[in-house]
XYZ file of C-alpha atoms in Angstrom:
560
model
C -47.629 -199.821 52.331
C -46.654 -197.903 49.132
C -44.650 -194.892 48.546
C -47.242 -192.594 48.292
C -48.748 -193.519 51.719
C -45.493 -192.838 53.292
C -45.162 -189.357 52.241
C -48.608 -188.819 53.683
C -47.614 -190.518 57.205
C -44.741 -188.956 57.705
C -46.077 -185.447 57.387
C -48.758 -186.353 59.841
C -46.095 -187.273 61.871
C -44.024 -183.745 61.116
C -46.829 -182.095 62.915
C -49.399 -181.389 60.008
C -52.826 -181.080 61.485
C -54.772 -179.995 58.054
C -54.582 -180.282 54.405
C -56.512 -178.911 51.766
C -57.184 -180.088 48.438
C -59.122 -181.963 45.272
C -58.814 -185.864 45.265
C -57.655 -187.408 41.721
C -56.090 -191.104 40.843
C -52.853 -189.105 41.509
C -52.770 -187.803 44.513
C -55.829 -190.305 46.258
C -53.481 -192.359 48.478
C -51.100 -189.704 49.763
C -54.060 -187.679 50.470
C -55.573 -191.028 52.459
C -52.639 -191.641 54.552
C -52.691 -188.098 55.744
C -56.170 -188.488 56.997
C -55.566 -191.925 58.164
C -52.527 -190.292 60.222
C -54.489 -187.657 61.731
C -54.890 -184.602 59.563
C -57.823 -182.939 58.997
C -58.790 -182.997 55.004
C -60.943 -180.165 53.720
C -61.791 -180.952 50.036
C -62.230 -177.881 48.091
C -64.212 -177.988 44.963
C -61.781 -175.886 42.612
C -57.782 -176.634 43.330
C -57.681 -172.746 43.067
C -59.351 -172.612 45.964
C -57.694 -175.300 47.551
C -54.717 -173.978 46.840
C -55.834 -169.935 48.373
C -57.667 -172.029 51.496
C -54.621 -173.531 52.794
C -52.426 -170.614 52.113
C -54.682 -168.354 54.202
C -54.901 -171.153 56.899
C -50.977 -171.265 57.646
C -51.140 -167.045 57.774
C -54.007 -167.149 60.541
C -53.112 -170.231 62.159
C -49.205 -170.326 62.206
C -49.174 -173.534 61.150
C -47.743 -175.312 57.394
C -50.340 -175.080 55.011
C -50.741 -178.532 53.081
C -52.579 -179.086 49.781
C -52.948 -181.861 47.690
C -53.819 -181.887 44.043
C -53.709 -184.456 40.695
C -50.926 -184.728 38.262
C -51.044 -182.048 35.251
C -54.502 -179.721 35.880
C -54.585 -180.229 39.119
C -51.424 -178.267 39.473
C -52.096 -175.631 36.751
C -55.751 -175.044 38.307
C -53.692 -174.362 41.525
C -50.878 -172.295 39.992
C -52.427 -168.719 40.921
C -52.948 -169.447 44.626
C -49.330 -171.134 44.478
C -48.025 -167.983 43.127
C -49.827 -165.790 45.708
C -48.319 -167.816 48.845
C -44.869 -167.653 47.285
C -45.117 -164.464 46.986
C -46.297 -164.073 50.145
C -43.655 -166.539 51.418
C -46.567 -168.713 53.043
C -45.238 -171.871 54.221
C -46.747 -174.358 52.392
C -46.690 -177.766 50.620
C -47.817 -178.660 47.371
C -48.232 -182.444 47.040
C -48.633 -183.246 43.113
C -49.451 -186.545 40.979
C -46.456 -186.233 38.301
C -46.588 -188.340 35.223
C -43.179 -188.770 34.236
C -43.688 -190.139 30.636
C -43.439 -187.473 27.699
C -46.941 -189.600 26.008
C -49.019 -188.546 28.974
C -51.987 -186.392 28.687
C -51.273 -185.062 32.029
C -47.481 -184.364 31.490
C -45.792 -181.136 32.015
C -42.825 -179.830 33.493
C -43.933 -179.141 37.308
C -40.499 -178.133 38.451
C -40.127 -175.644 35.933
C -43.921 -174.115 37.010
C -42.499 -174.323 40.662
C -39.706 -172.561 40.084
C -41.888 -169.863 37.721
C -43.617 -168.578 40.191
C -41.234 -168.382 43.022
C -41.890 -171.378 44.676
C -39.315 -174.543 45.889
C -39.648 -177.899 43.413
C -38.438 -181.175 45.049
C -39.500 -185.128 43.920
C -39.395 -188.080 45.472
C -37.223 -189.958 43.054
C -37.359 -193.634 45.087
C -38.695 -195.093 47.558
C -35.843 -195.014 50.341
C -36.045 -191.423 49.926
C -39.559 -191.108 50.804
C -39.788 -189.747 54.088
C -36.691 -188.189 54.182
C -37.918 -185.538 51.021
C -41.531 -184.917 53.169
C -39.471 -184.166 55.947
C -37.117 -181.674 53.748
C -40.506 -180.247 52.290
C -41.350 -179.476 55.863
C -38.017 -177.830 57.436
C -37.980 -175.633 54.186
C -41.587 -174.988 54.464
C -40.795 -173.715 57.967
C -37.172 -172.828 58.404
C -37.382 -170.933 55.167
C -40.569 -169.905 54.991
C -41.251 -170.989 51.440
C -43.830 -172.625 49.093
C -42.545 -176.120 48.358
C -44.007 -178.210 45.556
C -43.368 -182.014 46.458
C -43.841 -184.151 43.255
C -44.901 -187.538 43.416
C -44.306 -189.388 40.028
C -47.176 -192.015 39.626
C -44.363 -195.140 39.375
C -42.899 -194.234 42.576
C -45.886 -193.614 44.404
C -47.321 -197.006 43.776
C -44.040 -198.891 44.748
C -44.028 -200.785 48.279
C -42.376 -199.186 50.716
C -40.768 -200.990 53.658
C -39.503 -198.794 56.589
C -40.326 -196.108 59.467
C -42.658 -193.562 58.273
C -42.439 -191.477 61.112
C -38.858 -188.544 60.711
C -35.863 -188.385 62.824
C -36.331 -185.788 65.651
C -33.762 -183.659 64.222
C -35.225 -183.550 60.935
C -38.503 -181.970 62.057
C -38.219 -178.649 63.219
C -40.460 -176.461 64.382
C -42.303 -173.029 63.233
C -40.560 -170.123 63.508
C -42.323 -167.348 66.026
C -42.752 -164.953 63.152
C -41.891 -164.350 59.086
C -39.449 -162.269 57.142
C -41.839 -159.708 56.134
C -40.118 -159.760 52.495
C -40.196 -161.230 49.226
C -36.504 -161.829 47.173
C -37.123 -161.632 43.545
C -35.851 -165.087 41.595
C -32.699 -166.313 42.530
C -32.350 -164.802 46.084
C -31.355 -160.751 44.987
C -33.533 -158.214 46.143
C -36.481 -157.309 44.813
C -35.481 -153.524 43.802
C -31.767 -152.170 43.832
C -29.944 -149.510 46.069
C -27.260 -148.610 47.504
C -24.469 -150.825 49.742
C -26.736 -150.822 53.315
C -24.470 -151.396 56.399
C -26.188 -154.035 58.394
C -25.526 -153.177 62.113
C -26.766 -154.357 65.576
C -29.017 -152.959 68.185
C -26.819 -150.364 69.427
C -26.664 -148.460 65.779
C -30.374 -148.257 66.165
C -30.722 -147.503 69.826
C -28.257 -144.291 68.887
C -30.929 -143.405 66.121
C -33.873 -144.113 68.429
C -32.246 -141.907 71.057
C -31.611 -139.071 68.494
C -35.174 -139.129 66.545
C -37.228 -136.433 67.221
C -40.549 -137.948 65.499
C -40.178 -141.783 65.510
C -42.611 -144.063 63.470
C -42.864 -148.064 63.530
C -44.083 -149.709 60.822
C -44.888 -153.190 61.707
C -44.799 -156.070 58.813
C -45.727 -159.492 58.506
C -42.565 -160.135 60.516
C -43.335 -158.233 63.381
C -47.059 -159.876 64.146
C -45.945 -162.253 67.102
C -44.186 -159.369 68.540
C -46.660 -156.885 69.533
C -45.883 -156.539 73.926
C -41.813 -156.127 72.254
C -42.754 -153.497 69.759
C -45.103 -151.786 72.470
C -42.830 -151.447 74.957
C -39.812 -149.893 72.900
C -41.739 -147.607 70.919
C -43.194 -146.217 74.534
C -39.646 -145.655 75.772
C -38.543 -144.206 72.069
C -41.934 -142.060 72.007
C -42.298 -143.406 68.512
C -46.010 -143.782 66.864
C -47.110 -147.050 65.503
C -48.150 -148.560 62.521
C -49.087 -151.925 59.961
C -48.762 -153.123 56.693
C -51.826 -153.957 55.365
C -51.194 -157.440 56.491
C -50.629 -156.841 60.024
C -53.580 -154.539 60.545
C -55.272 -154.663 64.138
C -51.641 -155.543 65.684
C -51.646 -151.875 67.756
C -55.503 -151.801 67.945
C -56.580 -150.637 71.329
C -52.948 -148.260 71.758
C -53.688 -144.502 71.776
C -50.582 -143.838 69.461
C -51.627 -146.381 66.806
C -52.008 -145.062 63.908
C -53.129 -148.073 61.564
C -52.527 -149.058 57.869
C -49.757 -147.506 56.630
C -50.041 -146.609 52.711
C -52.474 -146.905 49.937
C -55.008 -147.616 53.206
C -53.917 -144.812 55.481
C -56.014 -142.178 56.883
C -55.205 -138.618 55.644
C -53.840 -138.160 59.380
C -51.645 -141.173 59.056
C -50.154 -140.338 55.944
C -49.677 -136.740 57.465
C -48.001 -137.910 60.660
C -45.725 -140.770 58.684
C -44.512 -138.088 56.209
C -42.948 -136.213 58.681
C -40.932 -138.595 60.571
C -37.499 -138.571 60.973
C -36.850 -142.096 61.626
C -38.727 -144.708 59.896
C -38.216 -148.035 61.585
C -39.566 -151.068 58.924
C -40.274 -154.111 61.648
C -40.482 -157.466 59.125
C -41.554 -155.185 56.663
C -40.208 -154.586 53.387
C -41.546 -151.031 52.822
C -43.023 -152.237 49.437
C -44.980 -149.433 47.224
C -48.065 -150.187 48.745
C -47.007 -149.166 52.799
C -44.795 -146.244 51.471
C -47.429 -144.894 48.769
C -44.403 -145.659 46.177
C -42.266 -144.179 48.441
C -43.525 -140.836 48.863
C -44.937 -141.639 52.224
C -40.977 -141.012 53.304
C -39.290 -137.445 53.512
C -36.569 -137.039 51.787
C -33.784 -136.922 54.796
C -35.361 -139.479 57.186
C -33.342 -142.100 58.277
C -34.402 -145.594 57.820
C -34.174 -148.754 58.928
C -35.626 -152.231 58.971
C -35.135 -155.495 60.996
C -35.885 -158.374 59.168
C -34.920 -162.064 59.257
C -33.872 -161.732 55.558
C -31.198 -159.244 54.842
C -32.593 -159.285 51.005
C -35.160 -156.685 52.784
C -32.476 -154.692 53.482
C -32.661 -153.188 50.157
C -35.427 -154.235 49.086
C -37.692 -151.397 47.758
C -37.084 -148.424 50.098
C -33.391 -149.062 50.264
C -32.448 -148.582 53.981
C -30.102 -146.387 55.774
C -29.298 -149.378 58.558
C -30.305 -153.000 58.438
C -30.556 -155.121 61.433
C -30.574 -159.156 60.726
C -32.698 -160.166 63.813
C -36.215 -161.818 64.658
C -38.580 -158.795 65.603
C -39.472 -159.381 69.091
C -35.528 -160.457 70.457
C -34.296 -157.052 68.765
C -37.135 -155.162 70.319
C -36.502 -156.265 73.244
C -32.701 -155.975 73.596
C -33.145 -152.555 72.245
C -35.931 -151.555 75.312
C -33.470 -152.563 77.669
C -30.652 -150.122 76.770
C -33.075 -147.162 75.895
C -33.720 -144.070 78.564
C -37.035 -143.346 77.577
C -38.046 -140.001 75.949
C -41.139 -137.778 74.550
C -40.319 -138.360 70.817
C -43.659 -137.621 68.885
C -45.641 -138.459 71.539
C -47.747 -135.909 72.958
C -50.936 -134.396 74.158
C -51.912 -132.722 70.799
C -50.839 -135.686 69.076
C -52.533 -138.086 71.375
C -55.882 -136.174 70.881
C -55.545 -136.107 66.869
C -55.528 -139.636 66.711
C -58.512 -140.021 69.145
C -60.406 -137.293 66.686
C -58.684 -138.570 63.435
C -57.267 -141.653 63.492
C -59.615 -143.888 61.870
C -61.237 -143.737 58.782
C -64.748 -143.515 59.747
C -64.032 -139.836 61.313
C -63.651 -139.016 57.839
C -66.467 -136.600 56.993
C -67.685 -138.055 53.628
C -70.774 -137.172 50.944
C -73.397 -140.077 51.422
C -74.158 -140.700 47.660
C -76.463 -144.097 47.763
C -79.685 -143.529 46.064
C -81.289 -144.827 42.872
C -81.718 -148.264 43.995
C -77.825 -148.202 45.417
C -76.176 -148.301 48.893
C -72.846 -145.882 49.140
C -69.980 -148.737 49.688
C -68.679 -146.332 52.466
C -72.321 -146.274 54.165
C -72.523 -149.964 53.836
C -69.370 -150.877 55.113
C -70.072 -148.784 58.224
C -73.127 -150.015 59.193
C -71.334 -153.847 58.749
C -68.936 -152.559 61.212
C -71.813 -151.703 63.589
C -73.455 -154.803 63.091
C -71.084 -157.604 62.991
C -69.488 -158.704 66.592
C -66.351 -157.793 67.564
C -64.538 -160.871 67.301
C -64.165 -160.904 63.573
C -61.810 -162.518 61.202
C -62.011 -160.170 57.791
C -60.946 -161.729 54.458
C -60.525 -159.441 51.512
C -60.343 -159.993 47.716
C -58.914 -157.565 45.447
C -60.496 -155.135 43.095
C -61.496 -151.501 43.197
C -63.752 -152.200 46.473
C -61.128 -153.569 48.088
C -60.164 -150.581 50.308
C -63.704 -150.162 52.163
C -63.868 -153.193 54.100
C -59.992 -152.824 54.609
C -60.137 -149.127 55.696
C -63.887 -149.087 57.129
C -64.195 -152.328 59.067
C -62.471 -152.769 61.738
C -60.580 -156.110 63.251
C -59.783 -156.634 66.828
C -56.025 -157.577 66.410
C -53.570 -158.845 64.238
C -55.287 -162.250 63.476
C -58.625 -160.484 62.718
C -57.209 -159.886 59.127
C -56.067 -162.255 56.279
C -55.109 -159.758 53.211
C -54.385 -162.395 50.011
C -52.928 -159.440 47.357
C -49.229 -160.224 47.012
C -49.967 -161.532 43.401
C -53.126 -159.213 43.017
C -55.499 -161.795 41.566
C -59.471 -161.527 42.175
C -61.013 -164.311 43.065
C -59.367 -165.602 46.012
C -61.547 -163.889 48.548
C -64.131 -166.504 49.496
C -61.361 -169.427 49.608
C -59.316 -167.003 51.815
C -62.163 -166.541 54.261
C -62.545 -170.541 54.330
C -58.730 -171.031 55.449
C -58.913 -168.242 57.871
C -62.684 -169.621 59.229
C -60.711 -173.116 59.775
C -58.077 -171.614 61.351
C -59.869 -168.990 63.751
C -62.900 -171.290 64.473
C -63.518 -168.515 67.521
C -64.434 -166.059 65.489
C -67.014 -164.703 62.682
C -65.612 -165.068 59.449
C -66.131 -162.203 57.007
C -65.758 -162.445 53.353
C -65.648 -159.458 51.342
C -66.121 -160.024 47.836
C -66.611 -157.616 44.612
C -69.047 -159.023 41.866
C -66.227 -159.902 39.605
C -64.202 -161.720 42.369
C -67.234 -163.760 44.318
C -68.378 -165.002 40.711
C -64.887 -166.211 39.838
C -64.801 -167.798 43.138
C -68.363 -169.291 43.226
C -68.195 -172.766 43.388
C -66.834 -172.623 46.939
C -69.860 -171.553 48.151
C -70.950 -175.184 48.635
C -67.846 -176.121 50.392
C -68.824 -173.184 53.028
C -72.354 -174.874 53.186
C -70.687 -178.173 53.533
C -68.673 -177.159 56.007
C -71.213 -175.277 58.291
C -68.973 -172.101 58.066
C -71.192 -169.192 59.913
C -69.764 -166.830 57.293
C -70.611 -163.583 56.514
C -70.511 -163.415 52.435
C -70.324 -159.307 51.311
C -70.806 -159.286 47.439
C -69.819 -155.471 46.045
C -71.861 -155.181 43.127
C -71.284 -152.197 40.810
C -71.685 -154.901 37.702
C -68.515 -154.406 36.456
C -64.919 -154.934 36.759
C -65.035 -151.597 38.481
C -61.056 -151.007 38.884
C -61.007 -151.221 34.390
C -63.964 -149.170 34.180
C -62.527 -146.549 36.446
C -58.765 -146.660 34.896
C -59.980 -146.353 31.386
C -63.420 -144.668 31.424
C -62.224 -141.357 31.920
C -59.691 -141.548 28.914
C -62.885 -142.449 26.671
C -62.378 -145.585 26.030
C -65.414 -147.799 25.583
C -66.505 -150.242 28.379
C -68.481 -152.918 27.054
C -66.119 -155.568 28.189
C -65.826 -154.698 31.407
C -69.119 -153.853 32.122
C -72.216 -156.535 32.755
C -76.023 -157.048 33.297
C -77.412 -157.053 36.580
C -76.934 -160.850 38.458
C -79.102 -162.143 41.678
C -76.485 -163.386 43.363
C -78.781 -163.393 46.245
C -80.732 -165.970 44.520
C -77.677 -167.666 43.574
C -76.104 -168.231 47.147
C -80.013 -169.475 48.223
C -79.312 -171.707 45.882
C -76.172 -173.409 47.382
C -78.089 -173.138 50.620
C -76.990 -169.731 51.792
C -79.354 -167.427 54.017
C -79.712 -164.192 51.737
C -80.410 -160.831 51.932
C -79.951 -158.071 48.843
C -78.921 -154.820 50.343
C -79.815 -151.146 48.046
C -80.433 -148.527 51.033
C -79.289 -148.824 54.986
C -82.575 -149.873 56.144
C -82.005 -153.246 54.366
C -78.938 -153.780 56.789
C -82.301 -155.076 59.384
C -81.592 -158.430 57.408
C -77.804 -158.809 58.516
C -79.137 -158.207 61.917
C -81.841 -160.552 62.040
C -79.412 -162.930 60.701
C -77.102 -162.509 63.587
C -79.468 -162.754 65.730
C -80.692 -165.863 65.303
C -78.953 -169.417 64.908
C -77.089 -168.715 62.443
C -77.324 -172.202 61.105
C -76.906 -170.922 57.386
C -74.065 -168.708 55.954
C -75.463 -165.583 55.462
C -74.828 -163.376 51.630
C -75.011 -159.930 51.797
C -75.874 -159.074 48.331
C -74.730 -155.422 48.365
C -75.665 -153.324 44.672
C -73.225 -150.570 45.615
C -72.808 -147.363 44.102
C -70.380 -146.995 41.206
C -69.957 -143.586 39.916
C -66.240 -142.765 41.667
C -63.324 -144.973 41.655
C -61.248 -145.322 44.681
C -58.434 -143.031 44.839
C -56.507 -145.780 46.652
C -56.653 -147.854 43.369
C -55.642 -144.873 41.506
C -52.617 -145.574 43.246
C -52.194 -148.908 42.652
C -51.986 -148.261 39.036
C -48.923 -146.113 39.449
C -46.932 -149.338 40.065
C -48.322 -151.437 36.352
């Protein structure tokens, strides 16, 4: 046996059940000796996407993310997926080929990209170390949430190893029940500044609970595993709930839930989060997005968060208490001590979320003609069609928010959001980790043109891997979040702008079922498709109207 064979056994035996990646002379025998020690390889055809799949995998599926890649371009073709789980703080491993001589083609400085874009760099540096540095990769992967690159210089890969591959006990812990729901900037400090926060224990926030008049929860990334905990206190603190946009669909099915908090919100959610008293952030670092850049918070509300990272504590909304805690065990504890009260529950209340509480009670102007469906009239009838048991993966751009606002998910795992690094393109790999993950349920891609062309060359690994996917292309022909930023100023549009594409004919091409959607009728195709064996992936080639921007994007601008 040789080094590189070792790492791959012994995090098979750690617990890792798949991996994701593209095979090179680099990183071909670690990637063996995973599959030959159990783990499920799904070969990508673009390390970006490799690098997205198995990053949206370990969000759905709770389990370390693992993807392998070749020395030098293999890493760099990964980088922007790397940077998005870091972000994200996905926990994931990043096995790399490293060629350690300066004369190499393929020589870089990994570390030093590691450590660029947030994520952990380790090496195995000789061969006794070998197992013990997969099994650090792991425990940080898990115990601190991270993105860990694990280089494997060529010479010490191909030198013989002679010893257990298979971790001490102790070394190989397992996942945590849920994730900080924050991101520290480099270095460990928090990501925005504010003043000193006095971190305090349950009883601090049970005395604000039992004082609030007009409660809200805002559930994070943190807070997904902990939905019966966060259910149960809010109904004895008569607090209304809501999500990041990660953890959308957590509260679906309460009467008091109120959805996406922020940029996706409902004009009743934003109304009804503005005037709380007492904002309570659970794993959730209040970023710009869920507060609106903070104006989604009175001035004079009280607020605090309970995170597993005290970074969060100040983190952009700086808060009034911090509670160091997993979600659910705080939750809990604080239920227990709490005589239940009205809060801003009540009958009105209760019937304004029934009338108001989701986007599609929106009245709204139907403006598809011409040859073009309305994205908001498209996205509805999708949400008619498609079965309940879902799993929605979006990509970024100016479409973004219709599927996220329009289409609903069942729960919490009907929802895989890839934006902490804001990058099109990710979309279809993201549905593919999340498919592999959630194998119960329908997998939904949404896509803009710009994004599902960047992204294209996965559509044969969806084909390949018999992926019943749903494939929703946007197509206003143009990088529509540019041409609505700058087109109003004047400024001319020619590069952002482009000629029509079939990308119906394109997906038939990669062996995709196809149907090209301009008016509502067309939607008969989507339903004929689910209606039958669904034996091909289906695209849903959408020419959308293009004439308004999305306010919501608007507002992501205010934070460049």
């Amino acid at each position: 046996m040789i080094v590189a064979e070792a790492v791959g056994r012994a995090l098979a035996a750690c617990g890792v059940e798949t991996a994701f990646g593209v095979v090179g002379s680099g990183n071909f025998h670690v990637t063996n000796a995973l599959v030959a020690g159990g783990v499920r390889f799904v070969a990508a055809r673009h390390e970006g996407g490799a690098a997205t799949m198995a990053d949206a995998y370990a969000r759905m599926s709770g389990r370390v993310g693992v993807v392998s890649v070749h020395q030098g371009p293999g890493l760099t073709n990964a980088l922007t997926g790397l940077t998005e789980a870091a972000k994200s703080r996905t926990p994931l491993i990043v096995l790399a080929g490293e060629a350690t001589e300066v004369q190499s083609n393929f020589h870089i400085d990994q570390a030093a990209l590691a450590t660029a874009v947030g994520a952990v760099p380790m090496r195995v540096t000789s061969p006794g170390e070998a197992v013990s540095r997969a099994a650090e990769a792991y425990r940080v992967a898990v115990e601190e949430r991270r993105t860990v690159l694990l280089n494997l210089p060529l010479d010490v890969q191909a030198a013989p190893f002679d010893g257990p591959v298979e971790p001490g006990s102790a070394a190989v812990p397992s996942p945590p029940p849920g994730a900080a729901g924050t991101v520290p900037s480099p270095g460990g400090a928090p990501a925005s500044g504010g003043g000193p926060v006095w971190a305090g224990g349950p009883a601090e926030l049970a005395r604000l609970l039992g004082e609030a008049r007009r409660p809200v929860f805002i559930a994070g990334r943190g807070a997904r595993h902990a939905r019966r905990e966060l259910e149960e206190l809010a109904g004895r603190a008569g607090a209304l709930l809501a999500t990041s946009a990660v953890a959308k669909g957590l509260f679906r099915g309460s009467p008091w839930d109120l959805d996406v908090s922020g940029g996706f919100a409902t004009p009743l959610a934003a109304e009804l989060i503005r005037d709380a008293d007492l904002v309570v952030a659970w794993g959730c670092a209040l970023n710009m997005w869920t507060t609106r850049h903070g104006t989604l918070i009175r001035p004079g509300a009280k607020v605090v968060k309970v995170d597993l990272d005290p970074a969060a504590f100040n983190a952009h909304v700086p808060a009034d208490l911090g509670v160091e805690g997993d979600v659910a065990a705080v939750a809990e504890a604080l239920a227990a001590r709490l005589t239940p009260r009205q809060g801003y529950r009540s009958d009105e209340i209760a019937r304004r979320v029934r009338a108001e509480g989701r986007w599609r009670d929106v009245p709204y102007e139907d403006e598809s003609g011409g040859g073009r469906i309305d994205p908001r009239t498209l996205t509805i009838g999708l949400d008619d069609l498609l079965p309940r048991e879902r799993i929605i993966a979006v990509d970024s751009g100016n479409f973004m928010g219709y599927p996220s606002m329009l289409m609903d998910v069942p729960d919490e795992g009907g929802f895989c959001f890839t934006q902490a690094f804001q990058s099109i393109g990710l979309g279809l790999a993201t549905a593919i980790g999340a498919a592999l993950a959630r194998p119960d349920r329908l997998p939904v891609a949404a896509l803009g043109d710009g994004g599902a062309l960047m992204g294209i060359a996965e559509l044969e690994t969806v084909v390949r891997l018999g992926l019943p996917m749903v494939i929703v292309v946007y197509d206003d022909e143009a990088y529509g979040a540019e041409v609505h930023h700058f087109g109003p100023h004047g400024h001319p549009l020619g590069t952002v702008t482009f000629p029509p594409a079939d990308l119906a004919a394109i997906a038939r091409g990669h062996g995709l079922a196809a149907v090209t959607v301009t008016e509502p009728s067309d939607l008969a195709g989507v339903a004929e498709w689910l209606n039958g064996p669904r034996d091909r992936p289906l695209m849903v080639h959408a020419k959308v109207t293009g004439e308004h921007g999305s306010w919501w994007l608007e507002e992501a601008f205010k934070g460049h």
